[in-house]
Amino acid sequence: MLLTETKEDILLRMQEDLKRALSKPQEKRKWTMVIDLRKCVGCYACTIACKAENVLPPGVVYRRVLDIESGKYPDVKRDFVPVLCNHCEKAPCVNACPVKATTIREDGIVDIDYNECIPEKCVKNAFFKFISDDKRSLKFLNSLQIFEYFIFVSFC
């Protein structure tokens, strides 16, 4: 996206992209979410809405908002970066799951069967670091590189 584009240009381009995507057969479609990082103020409304929509128990979130500071005083910059499942075509979390509770549906959505998920089984897997012995919370740390920072994000 060019910074000189108007809102109307952006909306028009998004509508054209959506029409093109919807013209493909279902099995060829790949879903994603577009977030304008210039507008994110770190209010966590998206995290709360996602938690409410998915009726998640305490301690479990599917979406985090990272608060990243960079620079040195007096030129400090603060960015907010929403982090969510990318529904990767070859999702590493699917192969990492030792009990095969994480799968990719026909429509490309990465899905976790919480009835099959056994959090402690992921401890031995290098992709995850188990951080809670509360089985209900199903918390994992997934290492993720963003803006030259090595940060940790809750996976499920």
Short mmCIF file of C-alpha atoms in Angstrom, two decimals:
data_model
loop_
_atom_site.label_atom_id
_atom_site.label_comp_id
_atom_site.label_asym_id
_atom_site.label_seq_id
_atom_site.Cartn_x
_atom_site.Cartn_y
_atom_site.Cartn_z
CA MET A 1 0.00 0.00 0.00
CA LEU A 2 1.29 3.41 -0.89
CA LEU A 3 1.07 6.08 1.78
CA THR A 4 -0.30 8.49 -0.83
CA GLU A 5 -3.40 6.36 -1.52
CA THR A 6 -6.70 7.80 -0.42
CA LYS A 7 -9.19 5.84 1.68
CA GLU A 8 -11.37 5.49 -1.40
CA ASP A 9 -8.46 4.06 -3.44
CA ILE A 10 -7.70 1.55 -0.71
CA LEU A 11 -11.34 0.48 -0.39
CA LEU A 12 -11.69 0.13 -4.14
CA ARG A 13 -8.55 -2.00 -4.35
CA MET A 14 -9.74 -4.17 -1.46
CA GLN A 15 -13.14 -4.66 -3.12
CA GLU A 16 -11.44 -5.70 -6.37
CA ASP A 17 -9.19 -8.12 -4.49
CA LEU A 18 -12.21 -9.58 -2.68
CA LYS A 19 -14.14 -10.07 -5.94
CA ARG A 20 -11.11 -11.79 -7.47
CA ALA A 21 -10.68 -14.04 -4.42
CA LEU A 22 -14.36 -14.98 -4.27
CA SER A 23 -14.34 -15.93 -7.96
CA LYS A 24 -11.90 -18.75 -7.15
CA PRO A 25 -13.19 -22.21 -6.19
CA GLN A 26 -13.50 -22.73 -2.40
CA GLU A 27 -10.45 -25.05 -2.23
CA LYS A 28 -8.23 -22.38 -3.85
CA ARG A 29 -9.21 -19.59 -1.45
CA LYS A 30 -6.83 -18.50 1.28
CA TRP A 31 -8.23 -16.36 4.08
CA THR A 32 -6.36 -13.63 5.87
CA MET A 33 -7.00 -10.55 7.95
CA VAL A 34 -5.75 -7.11 6.97
CA ILE A 35 -4.87 -4.67 9.73
CA ASP A 36 -3.86 -1.05 9.20
CA LEU A 37 -1.03 -0.76 11.74
CA ARG A 38 -1.05 3.02 11.39
CA LYS A 39 -4.42 3.08 13.14
CA CYS A 40 -3.69 0.64 15.96
CA VAL A 41 -3.45 2.54 19.26
CA GLY A 42 -3.05 -0.49 21.52
CA CYS A 43 -6.56 -0.37 22.99
CA TYR A 44 -6.91 -4.19 22.97
CA ALA A 45 -10.52 -3.94 21.73
CA CYS A 46 -9.71 -6.59 19.08
CA THR A 47 -8.37 -8.95 21.77
CA ILE A 48 -11.49 -8.50 23.89
CA ALA A 49 -13.85 -8.89 20.91
CA CYS A 50 -12.06 -12.08 19.79
CA LYS A 51 -12.16 -13.49 23.31
CA ALA A 52 -15.90 -12.75 23.60
CA GLU A 53 -16.72 -14.10 20.12
CA ASN A 54 -14.86 -17.37 20.76
CA VAL A 55 -16.11 -17.69 24.38
CA LEU A 56 -12.58 -18.30 25.65
CA PRO A 57 -11.84 -19.25 29.27
CA PRO A 58 -9.74 -17.04 31.58
CA GLY A 59 -6.09 -16.84 30.55
CA VAL A 60 -6.68 -17.91 26.92
CA VAL A 61 -6.51 -15.45 24.03
CA TYR A 62 -6.15 -16.07 20.31
CA ARG A 63 -4.97 -12.53 19.62
CA ARG A 64 -2.34 -10.43 21.32
CA VAL A 65 -1.28 -6.85 20.74
CA LEU A 66 2.44 -6.32 21.06
CA ASP A 67 3.70 -3.04 22.49
CA ILE A 68 7.10 -2.47 20.89
CA GLU A 69 9.36 0.44 21.80
CA SER A 70 12.37 1.31 19.68
CA GLY A 71 14.95 4.05 19.53
CA LYS A 72 16.73 5.96 22.25
CA TYR A 73 15.65 8.98 24.20
CA PRO A 74 14.59 11.50 22.96
CA ASP A 75 13.76 9.69 19.69
CA VAL A 76 11.70 6.85 21.11
CA LYS A 77 9.04 5.27 18.93
CA ARG A 78 6.19 3.07 20.11
CA ASP A 79 4.38 0.65 17.79
CA PHE A 80 1.42 -1.62 18.47
CA VAL A 81 1.32 -4.83 16.46
CA PRO A 82 -1.72 -7.13 16.60
CA VAL A 83 -0.59 -10.76 16.38
CA LEU A 84 -2.98 -13.47 15.31
CA CYS A 85 -2.97 -16.86 13.66
CA ASN A 86 -1.80 -16.53 10.06
CA HIS A 87 -3.54 -19.74 8.99
CA CYS A 88 -0.36 -20.73 7.17
CA GLU A 89 -0.66 -23.09 4.22
CA LYS A 90 2.08 -25.21 5.79
CA ALA A 91 1.45 -24.23 9.42
CA PRO A 92 4.39 -25.29 11.61
CA CYS A 93 2.06 -25.64 14.60
CA VAL A 94 0.20 -28.48 12.82
CA ASN A 95 3.39 -30.52 12.44
CA ALA A 96 4.54 -29.53 15.92
CA CYS A 97 1.43 -30.89 17.65
CA PRO A 98 2.40 -34.34 18.98
CA VAL A 99 -1.23 -35.50 19.39
CA LYS A 100 -2.48 -34.06 16.07
CA ALA A 101 -5.01 -31.82 17.82
CA THR A 102 -4.08 -28.94 15.50
CA THR A 103 -5.23 -29.38 11.92
CA ILE A 104 -5.89 -27.39 8.76
CA ARG A 105 -9.51 -27.48 7.62
CA GLU A 106 -10.49 -27.77 3.94
CA ASP A 107 -11.09 -24.01 3.83
CA GLY A 108 -7.51 -23.36 5.04
CA ILE A 109 -8.40 -22.38 8.61
CA VAL A 110 -6.01 -23.72 11.27
CA ASP A 111 -8.13 -25.36 13.96
CA ILE A 112 -7.34 -26.69 17.45
CA ASP A 113 -9.41 -29.51 18.94
CA TYR A 114 -9.22 -28.68 22.65
CA ASN A 115 -10.72 -32.06 23.56
CA GLU A 116 -7.65 -33.73 22.02
CA CYS A 117 -5.02 -31.12 22.97
CA ILE A 118 -2.59 -32.24 25.71
CA PRO A 119 -0.46 -29.19 26.55
CA GLU A 120 2.31 -31.04 28.38
CA LYS A 121 3.04 -33.09 25.25
CA CYS A 122 4.35 -29.92 23.58
CA VAL A 123 7.02 -29.43 26.26
CA LYS A 124 9.41 -31.73 24.44
CA ASN A 125 8.79 -29.99 21.13
CA ALA A 126 11.32 -27.22 20.40
CA PHE A 127 8.66 -25.12 18.65
CA PHE A 128 6.77 -24.49 21.89
CA LYS A 129 7.66 -23.75 25.48
CA PHE A 130 4.99 -24.74 27.95
CA ILE A 131 4.45 -21.94 30.48
CA SER A 132 1.50 -23.08 32.53
CA ASP A 133 0.60 -26.23 34.39
CA ASP A 134 -3.06 -25.19 34.31
CA LYS A 135 -4.46 -27.49 31.61
CA ARG A 136 -7.52 -25.28 31.18
CA SER A 137 -5.49 -22.26 30.10
CA LEU A 138 -3.61 -24.11 27.33
CA LYS A 139 -0.88 -21.47 27.28
CA PHE A 140 2.17 -21.89 25.13
CA LEU A 141 4.92 -19.58 24.05
CA ASN A 142 5.67 -19.38 20.38
CA SER A 143 8.85 -17.57 19.43
CA LEU A 144 8.32 -14.96 16.76
CA GLN A 145 10.69 -12.45 15.16
CA ILE A 146 9.23 -8.96 14.66
CA PHE A 147 11.08 -5.74 13.93
CA GLU A 148 14.48 -7.22 14.90
CA TYR A 149 13.08 -8.19 18.32
CA PHE A 150 12.90 -11.73 19.59
CA ILE A 151 9.61 -11.72 21.37
CA PHE A 152 7.27 -14.34 22.73
CA VAL A 153 3.61 -14.61 21.87
CA SER A 154 0.97 -16.81 23.43
CA PHE A 155 0.09 -19.47 20.88
CA CYS A 156 -3.25 -20.77 22.03
#
